[in-house]
Amino acid sequence: MIRVLRIAAVTGVILLLWHMLVVMTGLPAFILPSPMRVATALFSNLELIGHHATVTIAEVLIGLCLGAVLGVVTAISLALSPVSRLVVRPMMVISQALPVFALAPVLTLWLGYGLWPKIIMALLIIYFPVTSAFFDGLMQTPRGMLDMANVMQGKSWQIMRYIRIPSAIPALASGLRLAAVYAPIGAIIGEWVGASQGLGYLMLLANGRAKIDLMFAALIVLALLTLLLHGSVDRLCSYVVKRQQT
Amino acid sequence: MMQVPPSPEIQFVGDASISGMSVFQQVEMTVGAGQWTCLLGQSGVGKTTILRLLAGLGSYVDHNGEIIASDGQQLAGRISLMAQSDNLMPWLDVFDNIVIGSRLRGDAVDSTLAKDLIEQVGLSSHSHKKPNALSGGQRQRVALARTLMESRPIVLLDEPFSALDARIRAEMQELAARLFAGKTVCLITHDPGEAARLGEVIYVMSTSGLRQINPPSSSVIRPYDAPDVLACQGQLLRLLREMP
């Protein structure tokens, strides 16, 4: 209850400051619309924004799931095989030196204007944080547990399954929490480069037609969706981690 | 009860160094067949290094010497290890922690034996609890049952009771003495009282080497307040303090 009140208070203060800024500076609506105008734009275009939001949500969720699965698989194979660590790890670091933004036009060229280039962008942007966090967790299994497993003559895949993966779950959870914030960025970049649907596309379109109030409305919806996604992933991760130990 | 393969005697001889730094020199130790051998010493004299070498975990140690079992066979696969830290998996319940060895080897789980052992360590009503819901003493009981579940003839104990309070420690010593009967046990400890109660062969280790001490004549597990046990405890403490 206190939490809800606090969020409401913070939101209220921000809206008030925004409103005062518009009133005091007298900025025209096509530069900075007032909160009221944005709210009006939001509610009168609810169906339109809803349609584009659904597309973005689909891209983000699919990208998030695929990226997480790919990251988990990569981290496990890196942790199992020293050879793949030698070969794949430097490749991953080098791939991070390429700005993902720069890849977006190429992806659009290769995969067209549909959902896939956006999904791949979201996937690419979260792949590294997920892999890296989970891999670090897999390499930090408590020494005593591994000693015991070796004396028991455990097989390396079974040790991975029963000891190393479970003990790395908290690390994976922090990777996924980051991923939930990054994935929408990837999808929006993809939409900016070339799309016919999605919140990123709507924002560009509204901007181009000087419908700044609509652009802000789409931006706010995007921010809310990202917060909601992060909140859900955070809750889910905390639940799984807590459940694992009790 | 389960079938226990015959327990061999183990000879440990040699020097050890870790990345050029000598840990100990010219140690000669015999771990008696089917007996409790206690290795007493202060921290840092290399007790744990000996134990890790016996357990096959000493790949980082340069061991110049030999480890020989009296039956001429390898030690690997015949050893079970119990450490000061219980190493229970917080994500597994008591039952699953006890059978972890079979799971790690990909073997079938003998749940009859597991349940029997859970009962023997007095945790029947806790078998579906996770370690975080157990007390320190209960956790070490789970570790004890897990060690027994391995059905190995040789048991290496690295100060497994040292973090427990005095009363629970005494109970655990009695339980371990009963359940490990007939196995070749090597116990590392820094508690002279523990060595005097449990040791059938007792060594005191210091930087100057290893010295074998005559244990009290009564059989294990000895009462902690018997005169000969107390005398032995006093003698061990004196040696711990006086040996260079």
Coordinates of C-alpha atoms in Angstrom, one line a residue:
Chain A
M1 CA 0.0 0.0 0.0
I2 CA 2.8 2.4 1.0
R3 CA 4.6 1.3 -2.2
V4 CA 1.6 2.2 -4.3
L5 CA 1.3 5.6 -2.7
R6 CA 4.9 6.3 -3.2
I7 CA 4.7 5.4 -6.9
A8 CA 1.6 7.6 -7.3
A9 CA 3.3 10.5 -5.5
V10 CA 6.5 10.3 -7.7
T11 CA 4.3 10.1 -10.8
G12 CA 2.2 13.0 -9.6
V13 CA 5.3 15.2 -9.0
I14 CA 6.8 14.4 -12.4
L15 CA 3.5 15.3 -14.1
L16 CA 3.2 18.5 -12.1
L17 CA 6.7 19.6 -13.0
W18 CA 6.1 18.7 -16.7
H19 CA 2.9 20.7 -16.6
M20 CA 4.6 23.7 -15.0
L21 CA 7.4 23.6 -17.5
V22 CA 5.0 23.8 -20.4
V23 CA 3.0 26.6 -18.8
M24 CA 5.9 28.7 -17.7
T25 CA 8.0 28.4 -20.8
G26 CA 5.0 28.7 -23.1
L27 CA 6.5 26.1 -25.5
P28 CA 4.2 25.3 -28.4
A29 CA 2.5 21.8 -28.4
F30 CA 4.6 20.6 -31.4
I31 CA 7.8 21.0 -29.3
L32 CA 6.6 19.9 -25.9
P33 CA 2.9 19.0 -25.4
S34 CA 1.4 19.3 -21.9
P35 CA 0.6 16.1 -19.9
M36 CA -3.1 16.7 -20.5
R37 CA -2.7 16.8 -24.3
V38 CA -0.6 13.6 -24.2
A39 CA -3.3 11.9 -22.1
T40 CA -5.9 13.0 -24.6
A41 CA -3.8 11.7 -27.5
L42 CA -3.3 8.4 -25.6
F43 CA -7.0 7.8 -24.9
S44 CA -8.3 8.9 -28.3
N45 CA -5.7 6.6 -30.1
L46 CA -6.0 3.7 -27.7
E47 CA -6.8 1.2 -30.4
L48 CA -4.0 2.4 -32.7
I49 CA -1.4 2.4 -29.9
G50 CA -2.7 -1.0 -28.6
H51 CA -2.2 -2.5 -32.0
H52 CA 1.4 -1.3 -32.4
A53 CA 2.1 -2.2 -28.8
T54 CA 1.0 -5.8 -29.4
V55 CA 3.5 -6.1 -32.2
T56 CA 6.4 -4.7 -30.1
I57 CA 5.4 -6.9 -27.1
A58 CA 5.5 -10.0 -29.4
E59 CA 9.0 -9.0 -30.7
V60 CA 10.3 -8.4 -27.3
L61 CA 8.9 -11.6 -25.7
I62 CA 10.1 -13.8 -28.5
G63 CA 13.5 -12.2 -28.6
L64 CA 13.8 -12.5 -24.8
C65 CA 12.9 -16.1 -24.8
L66 CA 15.1 -17.1 -27.7
G67 CA 18.0 -15.0 -26.4
A68 CA 17.7 -16.5 -22.9
V69 CA 17.6 -20.1 -24.3
L70 CA 20.6 -19.4 -26.6
G71 CA 22.5 -17.7 -23.7
V72 CA 21.9 -20.6 -21.4
V73 CA 23.0 -23.2 -23.9
T74 CA 26.1 -21.2 -24.8
A75 CA 27.0 -20.7 -21.1
I76 CA 26.6 -24.4 -20.4
S77 CA 28.7 -25.5 -23.3
L78 CA 31.4 -22.9 -22.5
A79 CA 31.5 -24.2 -18.9
L80 CA 31.7 -27.8 -20.0
S81 CA 34.4 -27.5 -22.5
P82 CA 37.8 -25.6 -22.0
V83 CA 38.3 -25.8 -25.8
S84 CA 35.1 -23.9 -26.5
R85 CA 36.1 -21.4 -23.8
L86 CA 39.4 -20.7 -25.7
V87 CA 37.6 -20.3 -29.0
V88 CA 34.2 -18.9 -28.4
R89 CA 34.8 -16.5 -25.5
P90 CA 37.1 -14.2 -27.5
M91 CA 34.6 -14.3 -30.3
M92 CA 31.8 -13.2 -28.0
V93 CA 33.9 -10.3 -26.6
I94 CA 34.8 -9.2 -30.1
S95 CA 31.1 -9.4 -31.1
Q96 CA 30.3 -7.0 -28.3
A97 CA 32.7 -4.5 -29.8
L98 CA 30.4 -4.2 -32.8
P99 CA 27.6 -1.8 -32.0
V100 CA 24.3 -3.6 -32.3
F101 CA 22.8 -0.4 -33.7
A102 CA 25.0 -0.7 -36.8
L103 CA 23.8 -4.2 -37.4
A104 CA 20.1 -3.2 -37.6
P105 CA 20.1 -2.0 -41.3
V106 CA 21.9 -5.2 -42.3
L107 CA 19.4 -7.4 -40.5
T108 CA 16.6 -5.5 -42.3
L109 CA 18.3 -6.0 -45.6
W110 CA 18.7 -9.8 -44.9
L111 CA 15.4 -10.5 -43.2
G112 CA 13.0 -7.9 -44.6
Y113 CA 10.6 -5.6 -42.8
G114 CA 8.7 -8.2 -40.7
L115 CA 9.0 -9.4 -37.1
W116 CA 12.3 -11.3 -37.5
P117 CA 14.9 -8.5 -37.7
K118 CA 13.4 -7.0 -34.6
I119 CA 13.4 -10.3 -32.8
I120 CA 17.0 -10.9 -33.8
M121 CA 17.9 -7.4 -32.6
A122 CA 16.3 -8.0 -29.2
L123 CA 18.0 -11.4 -29.1
L124 CA 21.5 -10.0 -29.9
I125 CA 21.3 -7.3 -27.4
I126 CA 20.4 -9.7 -24.5
Y127 CA 22.6 -12.6 -25.6
F128 CA 25.8 -11.3 -24.1
P129 CA 24.5 -10.3 -20.6
V130 CA 22.6 -13.6 -20.2
T131 CA 25.5 -15.7 -21.3
S132 CA 28.1 -13.8 -19.4
A133 CA 26.1 -13.8 -16.1
F134 CA 25.2 -17.5 -16.3
F135 CA 28.7 -18.5 -17.3
D136 CA 30.2 -16.7 -14.4
G137 CA 27.7 -18.4 -12.1
L138 CA 28.6 -21.8 -13.6
M139 CA 32.3 -21.2 -13.0
Q140 CA 31.8 -20.2 -9.3
T141 CA 30.3 -23.4 -7.9
P142 CA 31.4 -23.8 -4.3
R143 CA 34.7 -25.7 -4.2
G144 CA 33.7 -28.1 -1.5
M145 CA 30.7 -29.3 -3.5
L146 CA 32.9 -30.0 -6.5
D147 CA 35.5 -31.8 -4.4
M148 CA 32.8 -34.0 -3.0
A149 CA 31.4 -34.7 -6.4
N150 CA 34.9 -35.7 -7.7
V151 CA 35.4 -38.1 -4.7
M152 CA 32.0 -39.6 -5.6
Q153 CA 33.3 -40.0 -9.1
G154 CA 30.4 -38.0 -10.6
K155 CA 30.2 -37.6 -14.4
S156 CA 30.8 -34.1 -15.6
W157 CA 27.3 -33.8 -17.2
Q158 CA 25.6 -35.0 -14.1
I159 CA 27.7 -32.6 -11.9
M160 CA 26.6 -29.9 -14.3
R161 CA 22.9 -30.9 -14.0
Y162 CA 22.7 -31.6 -10.2
I163 CA 25.3 -29.1 -8.9
R164 CA 26.6 -26.4 -11.2
I165 CA 23.4 -25.4 -12.9
P166 CA 21.3 -25.2 -9.7
S167 CA 24.0 -23.2 -8.0
A168 CA 24.2 -20.8 -10.9
I169 CA 20.5 -20.0 -10.9
P170 CA 20.8 -16.7 -8.9
A171 CA 23.5 -15.6 -11.4
L172 CA 21.2 -16.4 -14.4
A173 CA 18.4 -14.5 -12.7
S174 CA 20.5 -11.3 -12.6
G175 CA 21.3 -11.8 -16.3
L176 CA 17.6 -12.2 -17.1
R177 CA 16.7 -9.1 -15.1
L178 CA 19.1 -7.0 -17.2
A179 CA 17.8 -8.7 -20.3
A180 CA 14.3 -7.6 -19.5
V181 CA 15.4 -4.0 -19.7
Y182 CA 17.6 -4.4 -22.8
A183 CA 15.3 -6.4 -25.0
P184 CA 12.8 -3.6 -25.7
I185 CA 15.7 -1.4 -26.8
G186 CA 16.7 -4.0 -29.4
A187 CA 13.2 -4.3 -30.7
I188 CA 12.8 -0.5 -31.0
I189 CA 16.1 0.0 -32.8
G190 CA 14.9 -2.7 -35.2
E191 CA 11.6 -0.9 -35.8
W192 CA 13.3 2.5 -36.4
V193 CA 15.4 1.1 -39.1
G194 CA 12.6 -0.4 -41.1
A195 CA 9.1 -1.4 -40.0
S196 CA 5.4 -1.0 -40.8
Q197 CA 4.2 -1.8 -37.3
G198 CA 5.3 -1.5 -33.7
L199 CA 5.7 1.3 -31.2
G200 CA 9.0 2.4 -32.6
Y201 CA 7.5 2.7 -36.0
L202 CA 4.5 4.7 -34.5
M203 CA 6.9 7.0 -32.7
L204 CA 8.8 7.8 -35.9
L205 CA 5.6 8.2 -37.9
A206 CA 4.1 10.6 -35.3
N207 CA 7.3 12.5 -35.1
G208 CA 7.4 12.9 -38.8
R209 CA 3.8 14.3 -38.9
A210 CA 4.5 16.6 -36.0
K211 CA 2.0 14.7 -33.8
I212 CA 4.3 15.1 -30.8
D213 CA 1.5 14.3 -28.4
L214 CA 1.0 10.9 -30.0
M215 CA 4.7 10.3 -30.0
F216 CA 4.9 11.0 -26.3
A217 CA 1.9 8.8 -25.7
A218 CA 3.6 5.9 -27.5
L219 CA 6.8 6.6 -25.6
I220 CA 5.0 6.4 -22.3
V221 CA 3.3 3.2 -23.2
L222 CA 6.7 1.8 -24.2
A223 CA 8.2 2.9 -20.9
L224 CA 5.3 1.3 -19.0
L225 CA 5.6 -1.9 -20.9
T226 CA 9.3 -2.1 -20.2
L227 CA 8.7 -1.4 -16.5
L228 CA 6.0 -4.1 -16.4
L229 CA 8.3 -6.6 -18.2
H230 CA 11.2 -5.9 -15.8
G231 CA 8.9 -6.1 -12.8
S232 CA 7.4 -9.5 -13.9
V233 CA 10.8 -11.0 -14.7
D234 CA 12.2 -9.6 -11.4
R235 CA 9.3 -11.2 -9.5
L236 CA 9.6 -14.5 -11.3
C237 CA 13.3 -14.7 -10.8
S238 CA 13.1 -13.8 -7.1
Y239 CA 10.3 -16.4 -6.7
V240 CA 12.3 -19.1 -8.4
V241 CA 15.5 -18.3 -6.5
K242 CA 13.7 -18.3 -3.1
R243 CA 11.7 -21.4 -4.0
Q244 CA 15.0 -23.2 -4.8
Q245 CA 16.3 -22.7 -1.3
T246 CA 13.3 -23.3 0.9
Chain B
M1 CA 22.8 -53.7 7.0
M2 CA 24.5 -53.0 3.8
Q3 CA 27.4 -55.0 2.4
V4 CA 30.7 -53.3 3.2
P5 CA 33.7 -54.3 1.1
P6 CA 36.8 -55.2 3.2
S7 CA 38.5 -52.1 4.5
P8 CA 42.2 -51.9 3.7
E9 CA 45.1 -50.3 5.6
I10 CA 46.6 -47.3 3.9
Q11 CA 50.3 -46.2 4.0
F12 CA 51.1 -42.6 3.4
V13 CA 54.7 -41.7 2.8
G14 CA 56.5 -38.7 1.5
D15 CA 57.0 -34.9 1.2
A16 CA 54.6 -32.4 -0.2
S17 CA 55.0 -28.9 -1.6
I18 CA 52.6 -26.5 -3.3
S19 CA 54.1 -24.3 -6.1
G20 CA 57.6 -24.7 -4.6
M21 CA 56.6 -24.1 -1.0
S22 CA 57.2 -27.1 1.2
V23 CA 54.1 -28.1 3.2
F24 CA 55.6 -31.1 5.1
Q25 CA 58.6 -33.4 4.8
Q26 CA 59.2 -37.1 5.3
V27 CA 55.8 -37.9 6.7
E28 CA 55.1 -41.6 7.4
M29 CA 51.6 -42.5 8.4
T30 CA 49.6 -45.7 8.6
V31 CA 45.9 -45.5 8.6
G32 CA 44.8 -48.7 10.3
A33 CA 42.5 -51.2 8.5
G34 CA 39.0 -51.0 9.9
Q35 CA 40.2 -48.6 12.6
W36 CA 39.9 -44.9 13.5
T37 CA 43.1 -43.1 12.9
C38 CA 43.2 -39.6 14.2
L39 CA 45.6 -36.9 12.8
L40 CA 45.8 -34.1 15.4
G41 CA 47.5 -30.8 14.7
Q42 CA 47.2 -27.1 14.6
S43 CA 46.0 -25.3 11.6
G44 CA 48.5 -24.9 8.7
V45 CA 50.7 -27.9 9.4
G46 CA 49.4 -29.8 6.3
K47 CA 46.8 -32.2 7.8
T48 CA 44.3 -31.3 5.2
T49 CA 46.9 -31.6 2.4
I50 CA 47.5 -35.3 3.5
L51 CA 43.7 -35.9 3.5
R52 CA 43.3 -34.3 0.1
L53 CA 46.1 -36.4 -1.3
L54 CA 44.4 -39.5 0.1
A55 CA 41.1 -38.4 -1.5
G56 CA 42.7 -37.9 -4.9
L57 CA 42.0 -34.1 -4.7
G58 CA 45.7 -33.1 -4.6
S59 CA 46.3 -32.4 -8.2
Y60 CA 47.7 -28.9 -7.2
V61 CA 50.2 -30.6 -4.7
D62 CA 53.6 -31.9 -5.7
H63 CA 53.6 -35.1 -3.7
N64 CA 56.9 -36.9 -3.6
G65 CA 56.1 -40.2 -2.1
E66 CA 53.5 -43.0 -2.1
I67 CA 50.0 -43.8 -1.1
I68 CA 49.6 -47.6 -0.9
A69 CA 46.5 -49.6 0.1
S70 CA 47.3 -53.0 1.8
D71 CA 45.2 -54.9 -0.8
G72 CA 47.3 -53.4 -3.6
Q73 CA 44.2 -51.8 -5.3
Q74 CA 43.6 -48.2 -6.2
L75 CA 42.0 -45.8 -3.6
A76 CA 39.9 -44.0 -6.2
G77 CA 36.3 -45.0 -6.0
R78 CA 36.7 -46.6 -2.6
I79 CA 36.7 -43.4 -0.6
S80 CA 34.0 -41.2 0.9
L81 CA 34.8 -37.7 2.2
M82 CA 33.1 -35.7 4.9
A83 CA 34.3 -32.1 5.5
Q84 CA 33.8 -29.4 8.1
S85 CA 31.4 -27.7 5.7
D86 CA 28.5 -30.0 5.2
N87 CA 28.4 -29.2 1.4
L88 CA 24.6 -29.9 1.3
M89 CA 22.9 -28.6 -1.8
P90 CA 20.4 -26.0 -0.6
W91 CA 18.1 -26.8 -3.5
L92 CA 17.8 -30.5 -2.7
D93 CA 15.8 -31.9 0.3
V94 CA 17.3 -34.3 2.8
F95 CA 16.6 -37.4 0.8
D96 CA 17.9 -36.0 -2.5
N97 CA 21.1 -34.7 -0.7
I98 CA 21.7 -38.2 0.7
V99 CA 21.4 -39.9 -2.7
I100 CA 23.4 -37.3 -4.6
G101 CA 26.3 -39.7 -5.2
S102 CA 24.2 -42.1 -7.2
R103 CA 22.7 -39.3 -9.1
L104 CA 26.1 -37.9 -10.0
R105 CA 27.3 -41.2 -11.2
G106 CA 24.1 -41.8 -13.1
D107 CA 23.4 -45.0 -11.0
A108 CA 20.0 -46.2 -9.9
V109 CA 19.1 -44.7 -6.5
D110 CA 18.7 -47.3 -3.6
S111 CA 15.9 -45.5 -1.8
T112 CA 15.5 -48.4 0.7
L113 CA 19.0 -47.8 1.9
A114 CA 18.6 -44.1 1.9
K115 CA 15.4 -44.3 4.0
D116 CA 17.1 -46.7 6.4
L117 CA 20.1 -44.3 6.8
I118 CA 17.8 -41.3 7.3
E119 CA 16.2 -43.3 10.1
Q120 CA 19.5 -44.2 11.6
V121 CA 20.6 -40.6 11.8
G122 CA 17.3 -39.8 13.4
L123 CA 15.9 -37.5 10.6
S124 CA 12.9 -39.6 9.4
S125 CA 10.5 -36.7 10.1
H126 CA 12.7 -34.3 8.2
S127 CA 13.4 -36.2 5.0
H128 CA 11.5 -33.7 2.8
K129 CA 13.0 -30.6 4.3
K130 CA 15.6 -28.5 2.6
P131 CA 19.0 -27.9 4.4
N132 CA 18.1 -24.3 5.3
A133 CA 15.3 -25.5 7.5
L134 CA 17.7 -27.7 9.5
S135 CA 20.0 -26.9 12.5
G136 CA 23.8 -27.2 12.2
G137 CA 23.7 -30.6 14.0
Q138 CA 20.9 -31.9 11.8
R139 CA 22.8 -30.8 8.7
Q140 CA 25.9 -32.7 9.7
R141 CA 23.7 -35.8 10.3
V142 CA 22.5 -35.5 6.7
A143 CA 26.2 -35.2 5.6
L144 CA 26.9 -38.3 7.7
A145 CA 24.1 -40.3 6.1
R146 CA 25.3 -39.1 2.6
T147 CA 28.8 -40.4 3.5
L148 CA 27.4 -43.8 4.5
M149 CA 25.2 -43.9 1.4
E150 CA 28.3 -44.2 -0.6
S151 CA 29.0 -47.6 1.0
R152 CA 32.8 -47.1 0.6
P153 CA 35.3 -49.0 2.8
I154 CA 37.4 -45.9 3.5
V155 CA 36.1 -42.7 5.1
L156 CA 38.1 -39.5 5.3
L157 CA 36.8 -36.9 7.8
D158 CA 38.2 -33.4 7.7
E159 CA 37.2 -31.8 11.0
P160 CA 33.5 -32.6 10.4
F161 CA 32.4 -31.8 13.9
S162 CA 34.5 -28.8 14.7
A163 CA 31.8 -26.2 14.0
L164 CA 29.2 -27.9 16.2
D165 CA 28.6 -27.0 19.9
A166 CA 30.0 -29.3 22.5
R167 CA 26.9 -31.4 23.2
I168 CA 26.0 -32.0 19.6
R169 CA 29.6 -32.7 18.8
A170 CA 29.7 -35.5 21.5
E171 CA 26.5 -36.9 20.1
M172 CA 27.8 -36.8 16.5
Q173 CA 31.1 -38.5 17.6
E174 CA 29.0 -41.4 19.1
L175 CA 26.8 -41.7 16.1
A176 CA 29.8 -41.6 13.7
A177 CA 31.7 -44.2 15.8
R178 CA 28.7 -46.5 15.6
L179 CA 27.8 -46.1 11.9
F180 CA 31.4 -46.1 10.6
A181 CA 32.3 -49.3 12.6
G182 CA 34.5 -51.6 10.5
K183 CA 35.6 -48.9 8.0
T184 CA 39.0 -47.5 7.7
V185 CA 38.5 -44.0 9.0
C186 CA 41.0 -41.2 8.9
L187 CA 39.9 -38.2 11.1
I188 CA 41.6 -34.9 10.9
T189 CA 41.0 -32.8 14.0
H190 CA 42.4 -30.1 16.2
D191 CA 40.5 -31.2 19.2
P192 CA 42.6 -33.4 21.6
G193 CA 39.5 -34.6 23.3
E194 CA 38.1 -35.9 20.0
A195 CA 41.3 -37.7 19.2
A196 CA 41.4 -39.2 22.7
R197 CA 37.8 -40.5 22.4
L198 CA 37.9 -41.8 18.9
G199 CA 41.5 -42.6 18.0
E200 CA 42.7 -46.2 17.8
V201 CA 45.8 -44.9 16.1
I202 CA 46.7 -41.3 17.0
Y203 CA 49.2 -39.0 15.3
V204 CA 50.2 -35.5 16.4
M205 CA 51.4 -33.5 13.5
S206 CA 53.5 -30.3 13.7
T207 CA 55.9 -28.5 11.5
S208 CA 58.7 -30.8 12.7
G209 CA 56.9 -33.9 11.6
L210 CA 54.6 -36.6 12.7
R211 CA 54.6 -38.4 16.1
Q212 CA 52.6 -41.4 17.0
I213 CA 50.9 -41.5 20.4
N214 CA 49.6 -44.5 22.3
P215 CA 45.8 -44.3 22.5
P216 CA 43.9 -45.2 25.7
S217 CA 43.6 -49.0 26.0
S218 CA 39.7 -49.1 26.0
S219 CA 37.8 -49.5 22.8
V220 CA 36.1 -46.8 20.9
I221 CA 34.0 -44.9 21.5
R222 CA 35.4 -44.0 24.8
P223 CA 33.6 -42.0 27.5
Y224 CA 34.8 -38.5 27.6
D225 CA 35.3 -38.5 31.3
A226 CA 37.2 -41.8 31.8
P227 CA 40.5 -41.2 33.6
D228 CA 42.7 -42.7 30.8
V229 CA 40.8 -40.7 28.1
L230 CA 41.3 -37.5 30.1
A231 CA 45.0 -38.3 30.6
C232 CA 45.4 -38.9 26.9
Q233 CA 43.6 -35.7 26.1
G234 CA 46.0 -33.9 28.5
Q235 CA 49.1 -35.5 26.9
L236 CA 47.9 -34.6 23.4
L237 CA 47.3 -31.0 24.3
R238 CA 50.7 -30.8 25.9
L239 CA 52.3 -32.2 22.7
L240 CA 50.3 -29.8 20.6
R241 CA 51.7 -26.9 22.6
E242 CA 55.3 -28.2 23.0
M243 CA 56.1 -29.8 19.7
P244 CA 58.1 -27.3 17.6

